[in-house]
CSV table of C-alpha atoms in Angstrom, one decimal:
chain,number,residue,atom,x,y,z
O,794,UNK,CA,-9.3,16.5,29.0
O,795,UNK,CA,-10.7,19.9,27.4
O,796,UNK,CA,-9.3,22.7,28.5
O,797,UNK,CA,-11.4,24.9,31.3
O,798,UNK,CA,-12.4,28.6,31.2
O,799,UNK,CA,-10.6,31.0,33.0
O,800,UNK,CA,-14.2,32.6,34.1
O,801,UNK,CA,-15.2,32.4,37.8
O,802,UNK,CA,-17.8,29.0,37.5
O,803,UNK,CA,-16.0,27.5,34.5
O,804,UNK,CA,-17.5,29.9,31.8
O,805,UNK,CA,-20.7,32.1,31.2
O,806,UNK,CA,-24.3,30.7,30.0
O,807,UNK,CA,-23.1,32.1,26.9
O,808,UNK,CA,-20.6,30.0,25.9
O,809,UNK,CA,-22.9,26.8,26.2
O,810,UNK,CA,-25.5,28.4,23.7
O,811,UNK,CA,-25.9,28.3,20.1
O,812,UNK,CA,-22.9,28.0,17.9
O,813,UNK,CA,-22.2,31.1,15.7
O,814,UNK,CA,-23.1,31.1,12.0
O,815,UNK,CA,-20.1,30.3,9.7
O,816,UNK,CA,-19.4,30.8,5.9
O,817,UNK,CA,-17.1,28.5,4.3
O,818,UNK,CA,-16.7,25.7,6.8
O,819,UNK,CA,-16.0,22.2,6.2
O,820,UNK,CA,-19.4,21.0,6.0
O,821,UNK,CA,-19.9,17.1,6.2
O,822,UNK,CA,-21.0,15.6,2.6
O,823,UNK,CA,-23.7,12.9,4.6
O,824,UNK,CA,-26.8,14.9,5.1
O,825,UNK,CA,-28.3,12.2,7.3
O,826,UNK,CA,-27.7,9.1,8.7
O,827,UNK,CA,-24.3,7.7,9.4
O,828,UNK,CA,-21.3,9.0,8.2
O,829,UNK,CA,-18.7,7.4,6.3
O,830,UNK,CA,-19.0,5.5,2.9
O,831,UNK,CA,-15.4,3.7,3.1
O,832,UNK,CA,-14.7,0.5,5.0
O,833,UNK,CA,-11.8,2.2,7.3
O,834,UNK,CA,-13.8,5.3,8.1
O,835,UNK,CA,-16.8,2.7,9.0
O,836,UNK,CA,-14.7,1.1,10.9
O,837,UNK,CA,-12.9,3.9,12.7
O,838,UNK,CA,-16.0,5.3,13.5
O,839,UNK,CA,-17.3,2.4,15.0
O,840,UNK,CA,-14.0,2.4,17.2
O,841,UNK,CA,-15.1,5.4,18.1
O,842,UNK,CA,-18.6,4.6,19.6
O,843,UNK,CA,-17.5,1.6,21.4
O,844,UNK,CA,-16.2,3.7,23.7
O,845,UNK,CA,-19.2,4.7,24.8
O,846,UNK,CA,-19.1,8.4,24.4
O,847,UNK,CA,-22.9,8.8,24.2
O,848,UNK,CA,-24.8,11.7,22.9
O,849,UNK,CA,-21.3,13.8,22.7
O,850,UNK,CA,-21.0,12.0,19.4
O,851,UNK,CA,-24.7,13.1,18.0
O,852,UNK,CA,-23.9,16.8,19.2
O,853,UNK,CA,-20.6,16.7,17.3
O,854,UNK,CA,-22.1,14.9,14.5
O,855,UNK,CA,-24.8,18.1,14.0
O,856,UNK,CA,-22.1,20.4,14.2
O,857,UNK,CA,-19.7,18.8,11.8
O,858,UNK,CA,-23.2,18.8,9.2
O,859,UNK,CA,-23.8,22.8,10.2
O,860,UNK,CA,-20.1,23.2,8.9
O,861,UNK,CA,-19.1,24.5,12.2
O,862,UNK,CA,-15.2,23.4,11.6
O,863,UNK,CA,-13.4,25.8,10.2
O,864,UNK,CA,-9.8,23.8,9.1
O,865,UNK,CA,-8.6,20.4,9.4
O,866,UNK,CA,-4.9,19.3,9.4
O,867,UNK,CA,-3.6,16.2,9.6
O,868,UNK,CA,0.2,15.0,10.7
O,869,UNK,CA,2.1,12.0,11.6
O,870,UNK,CA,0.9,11.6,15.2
O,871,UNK,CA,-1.4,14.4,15.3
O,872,UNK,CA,-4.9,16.1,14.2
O,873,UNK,CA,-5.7,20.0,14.4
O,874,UNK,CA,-8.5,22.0,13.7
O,875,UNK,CA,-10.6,25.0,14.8
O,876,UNK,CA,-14.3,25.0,15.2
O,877,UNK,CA,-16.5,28.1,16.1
O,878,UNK,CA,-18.8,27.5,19.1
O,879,UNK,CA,-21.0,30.5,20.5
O,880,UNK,CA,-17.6,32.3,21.2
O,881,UNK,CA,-16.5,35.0,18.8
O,882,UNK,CA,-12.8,33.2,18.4
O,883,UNK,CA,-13.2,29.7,17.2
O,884,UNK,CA,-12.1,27.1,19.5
O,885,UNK,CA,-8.6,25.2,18.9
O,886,UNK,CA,-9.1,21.2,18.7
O,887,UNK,CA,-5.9,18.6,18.9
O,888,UNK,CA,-6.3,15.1,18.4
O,889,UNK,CA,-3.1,12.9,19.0
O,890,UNK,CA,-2.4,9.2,18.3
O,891,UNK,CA,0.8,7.9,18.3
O,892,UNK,CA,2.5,7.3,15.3
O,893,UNK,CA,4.4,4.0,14.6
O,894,UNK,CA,8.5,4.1,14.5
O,895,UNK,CA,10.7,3.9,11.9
O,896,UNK,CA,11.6,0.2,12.7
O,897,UNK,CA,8.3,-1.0,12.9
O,898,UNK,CA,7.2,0.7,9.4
O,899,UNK,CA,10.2,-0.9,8.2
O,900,UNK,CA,8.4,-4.2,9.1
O,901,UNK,CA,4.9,-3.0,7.2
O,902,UNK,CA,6.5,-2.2,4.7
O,903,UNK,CA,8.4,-5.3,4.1
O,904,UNK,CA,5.1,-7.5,4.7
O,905,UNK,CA,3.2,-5.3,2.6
O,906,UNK,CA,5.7,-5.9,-0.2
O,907,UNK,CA,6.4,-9.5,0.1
O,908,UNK,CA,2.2,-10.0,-1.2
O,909,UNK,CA,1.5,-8.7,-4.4
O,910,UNK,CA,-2.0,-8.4,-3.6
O,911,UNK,CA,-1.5,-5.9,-1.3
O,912,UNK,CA,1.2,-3.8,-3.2
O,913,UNK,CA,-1.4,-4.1,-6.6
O,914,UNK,CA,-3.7,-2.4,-4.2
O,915,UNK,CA,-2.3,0.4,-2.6
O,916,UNK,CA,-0.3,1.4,-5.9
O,917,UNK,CA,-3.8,1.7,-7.2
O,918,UNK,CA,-5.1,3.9,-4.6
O,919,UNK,CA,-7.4,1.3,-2.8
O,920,UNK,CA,-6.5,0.2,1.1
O,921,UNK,CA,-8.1,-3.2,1.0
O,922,UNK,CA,-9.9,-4.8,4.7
O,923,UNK,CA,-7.4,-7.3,5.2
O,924,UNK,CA,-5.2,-4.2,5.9
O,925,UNK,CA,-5.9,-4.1,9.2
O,926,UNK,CA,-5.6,-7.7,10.1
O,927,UNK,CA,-2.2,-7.0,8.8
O,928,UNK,CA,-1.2,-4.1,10.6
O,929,UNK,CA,-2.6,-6.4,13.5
O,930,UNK,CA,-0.1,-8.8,13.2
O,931,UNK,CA,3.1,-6.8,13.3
O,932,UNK,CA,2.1,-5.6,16.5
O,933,UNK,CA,0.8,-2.0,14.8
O,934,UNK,CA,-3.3,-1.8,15.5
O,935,UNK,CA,-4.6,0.6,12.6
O,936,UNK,CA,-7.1,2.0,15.2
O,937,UNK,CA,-6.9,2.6,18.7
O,938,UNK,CA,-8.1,-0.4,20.5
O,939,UNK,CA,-8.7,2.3,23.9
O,940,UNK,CA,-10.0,5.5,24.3
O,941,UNK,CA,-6.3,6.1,26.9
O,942,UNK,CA,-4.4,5.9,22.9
O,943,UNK,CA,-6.4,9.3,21.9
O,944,UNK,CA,-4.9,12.7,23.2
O,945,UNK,CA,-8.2,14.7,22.9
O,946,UNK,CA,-7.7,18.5,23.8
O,947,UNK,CA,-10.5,21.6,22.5
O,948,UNK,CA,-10.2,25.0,24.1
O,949,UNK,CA,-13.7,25.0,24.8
O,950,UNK,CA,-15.4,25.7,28.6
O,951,UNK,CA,-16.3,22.0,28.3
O,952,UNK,CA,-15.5,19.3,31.0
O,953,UNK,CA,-17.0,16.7,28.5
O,954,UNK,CA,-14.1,14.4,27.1
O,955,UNK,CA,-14.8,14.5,23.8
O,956,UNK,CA,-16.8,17.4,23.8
O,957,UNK,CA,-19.2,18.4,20.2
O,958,UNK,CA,-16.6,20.0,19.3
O,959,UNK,CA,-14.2,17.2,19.3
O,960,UNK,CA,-16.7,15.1,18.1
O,961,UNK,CA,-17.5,17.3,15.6
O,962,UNK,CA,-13.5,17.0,14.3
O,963,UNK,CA,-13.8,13.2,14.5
O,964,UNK,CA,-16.7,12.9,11.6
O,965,UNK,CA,-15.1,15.5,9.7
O,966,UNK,CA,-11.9,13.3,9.9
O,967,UNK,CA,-13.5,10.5,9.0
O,968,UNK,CA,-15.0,11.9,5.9
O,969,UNK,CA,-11.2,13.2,5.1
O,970,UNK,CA,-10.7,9.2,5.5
O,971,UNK,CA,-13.2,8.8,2.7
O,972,UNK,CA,-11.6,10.8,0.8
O,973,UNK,CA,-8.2,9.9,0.6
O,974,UNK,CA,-8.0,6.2,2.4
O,975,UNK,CA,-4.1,7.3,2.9
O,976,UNK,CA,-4.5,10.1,5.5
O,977,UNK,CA,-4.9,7.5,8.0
O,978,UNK,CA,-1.9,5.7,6.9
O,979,UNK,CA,0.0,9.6,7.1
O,980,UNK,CA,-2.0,9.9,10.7
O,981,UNK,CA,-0.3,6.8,11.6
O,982,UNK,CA,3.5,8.0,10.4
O,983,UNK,CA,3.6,7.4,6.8
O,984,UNK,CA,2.3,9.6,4.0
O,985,UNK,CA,1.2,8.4,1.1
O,986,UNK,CA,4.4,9.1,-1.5
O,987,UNK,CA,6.9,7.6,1.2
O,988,UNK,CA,5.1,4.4,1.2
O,989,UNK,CA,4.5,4.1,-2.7
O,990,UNK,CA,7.9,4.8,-3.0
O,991,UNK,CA,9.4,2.6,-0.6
O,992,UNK,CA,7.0,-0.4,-1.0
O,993,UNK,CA,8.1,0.2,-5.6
O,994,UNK,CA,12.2,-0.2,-4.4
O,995,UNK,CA,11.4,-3.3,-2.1
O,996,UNK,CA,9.2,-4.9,-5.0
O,997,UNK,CA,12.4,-4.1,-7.2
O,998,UNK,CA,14.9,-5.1,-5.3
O,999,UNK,CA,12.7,-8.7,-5.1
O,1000,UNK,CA,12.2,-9.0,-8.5
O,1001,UNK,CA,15.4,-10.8,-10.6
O,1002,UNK,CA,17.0,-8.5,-13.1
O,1003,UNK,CA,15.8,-9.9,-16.7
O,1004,UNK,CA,17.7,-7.4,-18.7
O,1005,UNK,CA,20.9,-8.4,-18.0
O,1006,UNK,CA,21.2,-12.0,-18.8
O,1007,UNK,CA,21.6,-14.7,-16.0
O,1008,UNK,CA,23.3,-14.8,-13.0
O,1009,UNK,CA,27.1,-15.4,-13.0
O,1010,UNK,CA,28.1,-19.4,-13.2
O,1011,UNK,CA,30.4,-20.6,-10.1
O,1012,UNK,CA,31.7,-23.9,-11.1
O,1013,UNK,CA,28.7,-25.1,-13.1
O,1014,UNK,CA,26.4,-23.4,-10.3
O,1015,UNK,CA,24.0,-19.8,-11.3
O,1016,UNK,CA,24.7,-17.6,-9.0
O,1017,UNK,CA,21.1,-18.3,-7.6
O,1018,UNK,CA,21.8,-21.4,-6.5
O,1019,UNK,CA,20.0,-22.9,-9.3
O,1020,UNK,CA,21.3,-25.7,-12.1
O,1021,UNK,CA,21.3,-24.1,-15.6
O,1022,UNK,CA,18.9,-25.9,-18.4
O,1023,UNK,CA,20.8,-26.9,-21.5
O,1024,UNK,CA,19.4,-27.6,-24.8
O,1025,UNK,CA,21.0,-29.2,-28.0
O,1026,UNK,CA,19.4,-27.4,-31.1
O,1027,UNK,CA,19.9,-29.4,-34.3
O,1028,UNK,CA,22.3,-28.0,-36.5
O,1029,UNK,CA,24.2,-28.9,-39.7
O,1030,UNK,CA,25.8,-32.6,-40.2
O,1031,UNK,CA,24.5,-33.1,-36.5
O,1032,UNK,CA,26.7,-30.3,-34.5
O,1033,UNK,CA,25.5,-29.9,-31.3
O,1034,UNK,CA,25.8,-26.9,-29.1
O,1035,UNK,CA,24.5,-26.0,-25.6
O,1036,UNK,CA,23.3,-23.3,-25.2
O,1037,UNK,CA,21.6,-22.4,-21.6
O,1038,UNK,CA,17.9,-21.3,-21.9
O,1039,UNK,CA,18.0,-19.0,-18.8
O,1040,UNK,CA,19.6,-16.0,-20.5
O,1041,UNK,CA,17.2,-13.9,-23.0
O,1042,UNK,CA,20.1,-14.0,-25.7
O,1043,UNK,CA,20.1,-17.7,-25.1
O,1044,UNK,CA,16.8,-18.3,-26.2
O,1045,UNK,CA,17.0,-16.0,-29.2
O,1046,UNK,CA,20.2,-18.4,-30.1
O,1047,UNK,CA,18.1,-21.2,-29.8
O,1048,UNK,CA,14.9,-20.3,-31.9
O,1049,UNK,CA,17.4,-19.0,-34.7
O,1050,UNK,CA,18.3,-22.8,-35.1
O,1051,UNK,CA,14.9,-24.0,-35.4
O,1052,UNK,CA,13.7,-24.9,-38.6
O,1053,UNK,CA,12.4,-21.8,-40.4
O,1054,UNK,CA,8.1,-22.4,-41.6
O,1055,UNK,CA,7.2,-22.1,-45.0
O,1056,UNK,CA,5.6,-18.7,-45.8
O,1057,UNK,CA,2.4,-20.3,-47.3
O,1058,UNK,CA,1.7,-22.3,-44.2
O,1059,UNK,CA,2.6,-19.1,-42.0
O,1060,UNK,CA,0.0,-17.0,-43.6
O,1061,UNK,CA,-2.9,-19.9,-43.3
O,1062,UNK,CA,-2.0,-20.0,-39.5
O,1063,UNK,CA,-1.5,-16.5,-38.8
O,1064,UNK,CA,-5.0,-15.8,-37.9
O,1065,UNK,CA,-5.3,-18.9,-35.5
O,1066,UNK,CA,-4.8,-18.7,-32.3
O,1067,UNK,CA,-2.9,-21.5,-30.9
O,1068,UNK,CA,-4.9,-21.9,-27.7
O,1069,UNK,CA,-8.5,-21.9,-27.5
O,1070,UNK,CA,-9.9,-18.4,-26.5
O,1071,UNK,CA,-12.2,-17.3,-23.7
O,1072,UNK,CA,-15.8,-16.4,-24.9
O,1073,UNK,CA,-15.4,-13.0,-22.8
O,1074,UNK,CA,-11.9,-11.3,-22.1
O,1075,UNK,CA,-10.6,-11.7,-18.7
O,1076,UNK,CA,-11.7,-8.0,-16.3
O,1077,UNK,CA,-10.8,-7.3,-13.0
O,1078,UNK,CA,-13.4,-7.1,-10.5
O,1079,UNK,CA,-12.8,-3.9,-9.2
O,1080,UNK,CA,-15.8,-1.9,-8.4
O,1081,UNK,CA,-16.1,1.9,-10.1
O,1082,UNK,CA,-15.5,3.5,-6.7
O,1083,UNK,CA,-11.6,3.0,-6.5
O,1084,UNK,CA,-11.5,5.5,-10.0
O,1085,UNK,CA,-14.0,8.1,-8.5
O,1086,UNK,CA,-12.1,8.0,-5.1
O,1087,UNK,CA,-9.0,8.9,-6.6
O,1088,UNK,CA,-10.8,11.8,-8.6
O,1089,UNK,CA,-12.3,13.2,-6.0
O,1090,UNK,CA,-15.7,15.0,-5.5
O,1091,UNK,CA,-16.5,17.3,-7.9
O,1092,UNK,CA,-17.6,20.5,-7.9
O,1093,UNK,CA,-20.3,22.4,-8.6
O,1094,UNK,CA,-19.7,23.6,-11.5
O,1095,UNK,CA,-19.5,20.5,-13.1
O,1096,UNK,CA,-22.5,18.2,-11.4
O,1097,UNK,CA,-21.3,18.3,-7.2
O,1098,UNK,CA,-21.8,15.3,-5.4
O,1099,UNK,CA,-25.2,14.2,-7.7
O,1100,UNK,CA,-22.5,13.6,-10.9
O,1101,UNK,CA,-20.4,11.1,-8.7
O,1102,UNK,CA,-23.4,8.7,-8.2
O,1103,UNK,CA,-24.2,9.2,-11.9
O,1104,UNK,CA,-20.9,7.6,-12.7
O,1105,UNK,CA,-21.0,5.2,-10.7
O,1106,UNK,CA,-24.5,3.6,-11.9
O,1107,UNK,CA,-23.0,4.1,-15.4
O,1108,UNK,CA,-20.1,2.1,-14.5
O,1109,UNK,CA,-21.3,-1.1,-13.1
O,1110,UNK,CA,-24.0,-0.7,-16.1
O,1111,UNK,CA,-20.9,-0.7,-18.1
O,1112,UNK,CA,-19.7,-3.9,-16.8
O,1113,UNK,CA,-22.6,-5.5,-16.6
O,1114,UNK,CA,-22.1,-9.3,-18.8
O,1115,UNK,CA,-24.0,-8.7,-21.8
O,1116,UNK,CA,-25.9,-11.7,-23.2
O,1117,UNK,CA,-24.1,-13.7,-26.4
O,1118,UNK,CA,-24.2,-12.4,-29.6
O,1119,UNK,CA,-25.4,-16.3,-30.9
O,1120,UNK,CA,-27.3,-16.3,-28.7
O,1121,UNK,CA,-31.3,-17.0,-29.4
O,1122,UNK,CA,-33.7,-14.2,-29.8
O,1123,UNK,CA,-37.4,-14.4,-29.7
O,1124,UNK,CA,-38.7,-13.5,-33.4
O,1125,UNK,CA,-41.3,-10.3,-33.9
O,1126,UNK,CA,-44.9,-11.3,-35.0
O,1127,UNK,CA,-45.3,-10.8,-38.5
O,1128,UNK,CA,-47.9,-8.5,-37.9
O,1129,UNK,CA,-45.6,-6.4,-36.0
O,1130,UNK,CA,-47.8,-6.3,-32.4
O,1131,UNK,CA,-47.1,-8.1,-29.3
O,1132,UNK,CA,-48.5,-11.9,-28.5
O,1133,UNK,CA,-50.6,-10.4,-25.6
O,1134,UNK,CA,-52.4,-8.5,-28.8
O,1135,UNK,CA,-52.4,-12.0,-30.8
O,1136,UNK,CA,-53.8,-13.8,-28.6
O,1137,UNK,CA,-56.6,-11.1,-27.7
O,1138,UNK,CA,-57.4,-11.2,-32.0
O,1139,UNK,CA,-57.9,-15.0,-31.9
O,1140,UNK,CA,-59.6,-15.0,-29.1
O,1141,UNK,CA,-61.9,-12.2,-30.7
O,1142,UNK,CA,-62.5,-13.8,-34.0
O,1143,UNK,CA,-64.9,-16.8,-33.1
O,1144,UNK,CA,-67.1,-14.1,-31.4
O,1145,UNK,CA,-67.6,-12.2,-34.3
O,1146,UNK,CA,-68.1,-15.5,-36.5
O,1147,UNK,CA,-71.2,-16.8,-34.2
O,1148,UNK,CA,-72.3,-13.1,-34.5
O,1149,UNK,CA,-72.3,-13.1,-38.2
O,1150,UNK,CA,-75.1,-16.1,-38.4
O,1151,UNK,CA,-77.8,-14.5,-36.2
O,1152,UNK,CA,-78.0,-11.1,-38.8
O,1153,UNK,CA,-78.0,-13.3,-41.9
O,1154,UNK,CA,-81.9,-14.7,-41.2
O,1155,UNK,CA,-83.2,-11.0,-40.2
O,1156,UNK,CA,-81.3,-9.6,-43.2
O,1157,UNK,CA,-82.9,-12.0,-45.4
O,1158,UNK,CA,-86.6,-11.6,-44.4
O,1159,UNK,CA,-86.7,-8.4,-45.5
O,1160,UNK,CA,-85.6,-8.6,-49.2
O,1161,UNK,CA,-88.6,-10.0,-49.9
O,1162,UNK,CA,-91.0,-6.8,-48.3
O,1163,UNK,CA,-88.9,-4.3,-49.9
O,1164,UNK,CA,-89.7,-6.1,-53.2
């Protein structure tokens, strides 16, 4: 619950009037409309609302737009910030939500790694939806699922729980959301170089070691648990040698046996591929926004938020499939001009023709008088 005045009647009229002007606030990028561009800060928005906070959230949404907050901080377990009301002193705003443990990031973490799909994203800078169905089932909801999981305290005169300017500190965290999709991941007890860095030693530590040759042999057994492959490369007056095909100096072994090909046929076939190749090269769908997330928004100096937008309808014009170079193309009129015009020109012509006949009999009654 906010905080109450220390004022006879819970504070004067003045503290419920206008907020004070402020230069340099964090000033919400959405202009109007709903904030939040990203799934997660959609989403934890929408948490937000279905708590049925009513017009709180519209009052805080104003002031987070009039740039009314004047810092925001964010910590495992914890959100600060000060936003100036009518008061001269800004008033001091903690959010807290409780941050997982140890034990149960350990358990993340080890789902997380064990599916490339997820690793390949958040390496990349991307927290992809399915994240939260995830966190759902090791017993770690990304969001609160009650409004009792949010510590909500604001120094304000306010009885209202949240108050504007709580509400005001919730868009504004949201839009830090948008921003960098791993401050809710550090809100929730991880920051974002702990769990790159812990998520690259358990993909290592999964991955076999290739540089080393293959595991160590126990009685005809890998060390894996796996039988070795054996080969019999031809070799002179038909000695054979085994030679196991797991171990990278193995193989080179084995394709130093093979028959060596002729340089003239090597040459012919050097330009061929030996599979048949794709008509386009493989992309990954990946949408432009991941790149201009990670960047940032710019500043003014270079374009503000106008030159973000820009780039992003470049890019997808970018990756837009072009049509094939074979294939067929309508050929230009000789003439140079459109069919619409041809069309209008032969449709023209007999017109003038059946005009032509009706000035030839006027033209020639009146040789004659002239001579």
């Amino acid at each position: 619950m906010s905080s109450t005045d220390d004022s006879p009647g819970g504070g004067r009229f003045s503290d419920f009037g206008p907020p004070r002007r402020v230069e340099g606030g964090l000033r919400a990028r959405s202009t109007r409309g709903a904030i939040g561009q990203s799934w997660w800060s959609r989403r934890f928005l929408e948490v937000l609302e279905s708590f049925a906070l009513g017009t709180r959230l519209t009052r805080g949404r104003a002031y987070a737009r009039r740039g009314q907050v004047l810092h925001l901080d964010i910590a495992p377990g914890v959100v600060t910030a000060a936003v100036q009301g009518s008061r001269p002193d800004p008033y001091p705003v903690r959010i807290e939500l409780a941050a997982f443990p140890a034990e149960l990031w350990g358990r993340i973490e080890a789902d997380l790694a064990a599916q490339a799909f997820f690793s390949a994203r958040l390496l990349a800078g991307d927290l992809p939806a399915e994240l939260e169905e995830l966190f759902a089932g090791t017993g770690a909801p990304l969001f609160p699922a009650d409004v009792d999981e949010l510590t909500q305290r604001c120094g304000c005169p306010d009885f209202a729980v949240p108050c504007k300017h709580l509400a005001a500190t919730f868009y504004l965290l949201a839009e830090a959301f948008d921003a960098d999709p791993f401050q809710l991941l550090h809100w929730r007890g991880r920051s974002r170089a702990e769990l790159l860095d812990r998520l690259r030693t358990l993909r290592a530590a999964a991955t076999p070691s290739g540089g080393t040759g293959a595991p160590v042999d126990r009685g005809g057994e890998r060390a894996d648990g796996r039988t070795p492959h054996s080969i019999t490369p031809p070799g002179p007056a038909g000695a054979a040698s085994t030679v196991e095909l797991s171990a990278p100096a193995g193989a080179a072994r084995v394709l130093g046996t093979l028959p060596a090909v002729p340089l003239a046929e090597a040459v012919d076939r050097f330009w061929v591929s030996p599979v048949p190749l794709p008509d386009r090269p493989p992309t990954l769908a990946i949408g432009p926004e991941l790149l201009l997330r990670q960047l940032g928004p710019p500043g003014p100096a270079i374009g503000g938020p106008g030159l973000t937008e820009r780039l992003r309808r470049a890019y997808r014009e970018f990756g837009r499939p072009r049509p094939p170079a074979d294939s067929p193309q309508r050929e230009p009129s000789r003439s140079g001009d459109s069919p619409r015009r041809e069309r209008s020109r032969s449709a023209e012509s007999p017109r003038r023709e059946r005009s032509r006949p009706a000035e030839s009999p006027r033209r020639e009654r009146s040789r004659p008088a002239e001579s």
